[in-house]
């Protein structure tokens, strides 16, 4: 390589990254969303790209723009995100940073819901969405060698995230405390603990870009 050239340890490696919120329709003009900006997933995709990876970026309707130099697949619902992820396989690694809605509206209306003058509010029914991280982690054939999930918690962060890692069967979980007052949800910084089979490793509070670079470097180490 030329003097000063950036090393590209992930050259030739395919990595899927999910990011952003999902939108779950109530009717054609209304939906249920969450506060994810997509900032952390976007930074991770960019950091993996910078190390040479071929990144497929499956994103819900995020408020930050997607990175350049990645394959962008835009989705709206969790069910669409699942299909896009399965279509994006095989890959050497998957990083599941999306804030996937846990439920969709089972009785979503095909036409705009109208007030009927009775003063009664409609009742929404919910059905559970597919768990993309658990499904990919559990694949009998074609599972990525490294599957990384996130766990946004508001209390007992390491205990909840460790249980989540066991339950879903992923290799690593990046856990964080998103309680109000931490400024993480929608902010520029993150404070994560990497939980692997070796246990928890606490990272300092860093910019989301720095968290992304650190994670990308760890992924490069694990895949090479
Ligand atoms: N995830 C996913 N598909 C879902 C829900 C979550 O792929 N339907 C992924 C997220 O992208 C994240 C991880 O699973 O990497 C953990 O998400 P989280 O919401 O913390 O986990 P849940 O199992 O939904 O548990 P909780 O009841 O705490 O929300
Ligand atoms: Ca959830």
Short mmCIF file of C-alpha atoms in Angstrom, two decimals, residues 13-194:
data_model
loop_
_atom_site.label_atom_id
_atom_site.label_comp_id
_atom_site.label_asym_id
_atom_site.label_seq_id
_atom_site.Cartn_x
_atom_site.Cartn_y
_atom_site.Cartn_z
CA UNK A 13 -16.21 -8.58 3.54
CA UNK A 14 -19.97 -8.11 3.25
CA UNK A 15 -21.66 -6.60 6.28
CA UNK A 16 -25.36 -5.81 6.80
CA UNK A 17 -26.23 -2.91 9.07
CA UNK A 18 -29.79 -2.06 10.16
CA UNK A 19 -30.50 1.44 11.35
CA UNK A 20 -33.17 3.96 12.21
CA UNK A 21 -36.69 3.56 13.50
CA UNK A 22 -39.46 1.68 11.78
CA UNK A 23 -42.87 3.15 11.01
CA UNK A 24 -45.89 0.97 11.61
CA UNK A 25 -49.01 2.18 9.81
CA UNK A 26 -52.31 2.82 11.55
CA UNK A 27 -53.98 3.88 8.31
CA UNK A 28 -52.62 5.37 5.06
CA UNK A 29 -51.79 8.71 6.70
CA UNK A 30 -50.84 7.74 10.25
CA UNK A 31 -48.15 5.61 11.81
CA UNK A 32 -46.47 4.63 15.06
CA UNK A 33 -42.79 5.51 15.29
CA UNK A 34 -40.03 5.88 17.89
CA UNK A 35 -37.35 8.42 18.71
CA UNK A 36 -34.40 6.72 16.98
CA UNK A 37 -32.51 9.19 14.73
CA UNK A 38 -30.42 6.53 13.00
CA UNK A 39 -27.24 8.38 14.02
CA UNK A 40 -25.45 5.44 15.61
CA UNK A 41 -26.28 2.96 12.85
CA UNK A 42 -25.27 5.48 10.20
CA UNK A 43 -21.93 6.10 11.92
CA UNK A 44 -21.30 2.36 12.17
CA UNK A 45 -22.02 1.82 8.48
CA UNK A 46 -19.63 4.65 7.58
CA UNK A 47 -16.90 3.29 9.86
CA UNK A 48 -17.20 -0.21 8.39
CA UNK A 49 -17.09 1.29 4.88
CA UNK A 50 -13.93 3.20 5.83
CA UNK A 51 -12.29 -0.12 6.75
CA UNK A 52 -13.15 -1.44 3.29
CA UNK A 53 -16.31 -3.46 3.96
CA UNK A 54 -19.10 -3.86 1.38
CA UNK A 55 -21.94 -2.50 3.49
CA UNK A 56 -25.63 -3.12 2.90
CA UNK A 57 -27.44 -0.45 4.90
CA UNK A 58 -31.05 -1.35 5.65
CA UNK A 59 -32.63 1.76 7.07
CA UNK A 60 -36.01 2.80 8.37
CA UNK A 61 -37.14 6.43 8.02
CA UNK A 62 -34.20 8.02 9.88
CA UNK A 63 -33.69 11.72 10.54
CA UNK A 64 -30.01 11.71 9.60
CA UNK A 65 -28.98 11.07 5.97
CA UNK A 66 -27.51 7.67 5.08
CA UNK A 67 -23.76 7.43 4.47
CA UNK A 68 -22.20 7.59 1.01
CA UNK A 69 -20.51 4.55 -0.43
CA UNK A 70 -22.88 1.89 0.92
CA UNK A 71 -25.79 -0.02 -0.64
CA UNK A 72 -28.88 1.65 0.78
CA UNK A 73 -32.13 -0.28 1.19
CA UNK A 74 -34.93 1.92 2.49
CA UNK A 75 -37.75 0.27 4.39
CA UNK A 76 -40.68 1.43 6.43
CA UNK A 77 -41.97 -1.37 8.63
CA UNK A 78 -40.27 -4.03 10.73
CA UNK A 79 -41.69 -6.69 8.44
CA UNK A 80 -40.13 -4.96 5.41
CA UNK A 81 -36.85 -4.63 7.29
CA UNK A 82 -36.80 -8.37 7.97
CA UNK A 83 -37.32 -9.17 4.29
CA UNK A 84 -34.60 -6.72 3.25
CA UNK A 85 -32.14 -8.22 5.72
CA UNK A 86 -32.81 -11.77 4.55
CA UNK A 87 -32.43 -10.57 0.93
CA UNK A 88 -29.11 -8.97 1.86
CA UNK A 89 -27.62 -12.22 3.12
CA UNK A 90 -25.18 -13.90 2.95
CA UNK A 91 -22.82 -11.62 4.82
CA UNK A 92 -19.79 -12.09 7.03
CA UNK A 93 -21.31 -9.93 9.75
CA UNK A 94 -24.58 -8.27 10.73
CA UNK A 95 -24.90 -5.22 12.95
CA UNK A 96 -28.48 -4.68 14.09
CA UNK A 97 -28.63 -1.08 15.23
CA UNK A 98 -32.22 -0.36 14.18
CA UNK A 99 -34.84 0.54 16.76
CA UNK A 100 -37.31 -1.99 15.39
CA UNK A 101 -40.91 -1.56 16.52
CA UNK A 102 -41.90 -4.48 18.70
CA UNK A 103 -45.46 -4.47 17.43
CA UNK A 104 -47.43 -3.49 14.37
CA UNK A 105 -51.06 -2.49 14.24
CA UNK A 106 -52.94 -5.66 13.43
CA UNK A 107 -56.13 -3.82 12.54
CA UNK A 108 -54.55 -1.07 10.42
CA UNK A 109 -57.17 0.51 8.17
CA UNK A 110 -56.89 0.56 4.38
CA UNK A 111 -58.56 3.93 4.22
CA UNK A 112 -58.08 6.97 6.39
CA UNK A 113 -59.91 6.50 9.66
CA UNK A 114 -62.64 9.11 10.19
CA UNK A 115 -64.31 10.37 13.31
CA UNK A 116 -67.83 9.03 13.33
CA UNK A 117 -69.31 11.78 15.51
CA UNK A 118 -69.94 9.48 18.47
CA UNK A 119 -66.96 10.79 20.45
CA UNK A 120 -65.63 7.23 20.73
CA UNK A 121 -61.95 6.66 19.97
CA UNK A 122 -60.87 3.71 17.82
CA UNK A 123 -59.15 0.76 19.51
CA UNK A 124 -55.86 -0.34 18.00
CA UNK A 125 -54.91 -4.00 18.18
CA UNK A 126 -51.27 -4.96 18.12
CA UNK A 127 -49.39 -8.01 16.89
CA UNK A 128 -45.74 -8.78 17.56
CA UNK A 129 -43.23 -8.05 14.83
CA UNK A 130 -40.63 -10.58 13.68
CA UNK A 131 -37.42 -10.37 15.74
CA UNK A 132 -34.83 -9.85 13.03
CA UNK A 133 -31.80 -10.16 15.29
CA UNK A 134 -33.04 -13.40 16.86
CA UNK A 135 -33.96 -14.86 13.49
CA UNK A 136 -30.57 -14.15 11.92
CA UNK A 137 -28.71 -15.27 15.06
CA UNK A 138 -30.56 -18.58 14.96
CA UNK A 139 -30.07 -19.38 11.28
CA UNK A 140 -29.04 -23.01 10.86
CA UNK A 141 -27.38 -22.33 7.50
CA UNK A 142 -25.87 -19.12 6.23
CA UNK A 143 -25.62 -17.35 9.57
CA UNK A 144 -23.15 -14.46 9.50
CA UNK A 145 -19.98 -15.37 11.41
CA UNK A 146 -20.48 -12.37 13.67
CA UNK A 147 -23.90 -11.07 14.75
CA UNK A 148 -24.01 -7.87 16.78
CA UNK A 149 -27.12 -6.49 18.47
CA UNK A 150 -27.93 -3.49 20.60
CA UNK A 151 -29.81 -3.22 23.85
CA UNK A 152 -31.24 0.13 24.80
CA UNK A 153 -32.29 -0.12 28.42
CA UNK A 154 -33.34 2.29 31.15
CA UNK A 155 -32.31 0.26 34.23
CA UNK A 156 -30.14 -2.74 35.19
CA UNK A 157 -28.48 -2.29 31.82
CA UNK A 158 -25.85 -5.05 31.93
CA UNK A 159 -28.18 -7.64 33.44
CA UNK A 160 -30.93 -6.95 30.91
CA UNK A 161 -28.50 -6.88 28.01
CA UNK A 162 -26.74 -10.08 29.05
CA UNK A 163 -30.09 -11.85 29.26
CA UNK A 164 -31.00 -10.40 25.86
CA UNK A 165 -27.78 -11.72 24.32
CA UNK A 166 -28.49 -15.21 25.66
CA UNK A 167 -32.12 -15.12 24.56
CA UNK A 168 -31.44 -13.91 21.03
CA UNK A 169 -28.28 -15.91 20.43
CA UNK A 170 -26.19 -13.08 19.00
CA UNK A 171 -22.43 -12.91 19.54
CA UNK A 172 -22.13 -9.40 20.89
CA UNK A 173 -24.53 -6.87 22.34
CA UNK A 174 -23.76 -3.20 22.69
CA UNK A 175 -25.79 -2.09 25.67
CA UNK A 176 -26.59 1.45 26.63
CA UNK A 177 -28.63 3.40 29.12
CA UNK A 178 -31.15 5.53 27.25
CA UNK A 179 -32.92 6.95 30.31
CA UNK A 180 -34.13 10.49 30.01
CA UNK A 181 -31.35 12.75 31.16
CA UNK A 182 -28.51 10.67 29.67
CA UNK A 183 -28.93 12.61 26.41
CA UNK A 184 -28.17 9.51 24.35
CA UNK A 185 -31.45 9.09 22.47
CA UNK A 186 -31.23 11.79 19.77
CA UNK A 187 -27.84 13.04 21.06
CA UNK A 188 -24.36 12.93 19.55
CA UNK A 189 -22.70 10.82 22.25
CA UNK A 190 -23.11 7.27 23.42
CA UNK A 191 -21.95 5.30 26.41
CA UNK A 192 -21.95 1.57 25.73
CA UNK A 193 -20.92 -1.70 27.28
CA UNK A 194 -19.84 -4.43 24.87
#
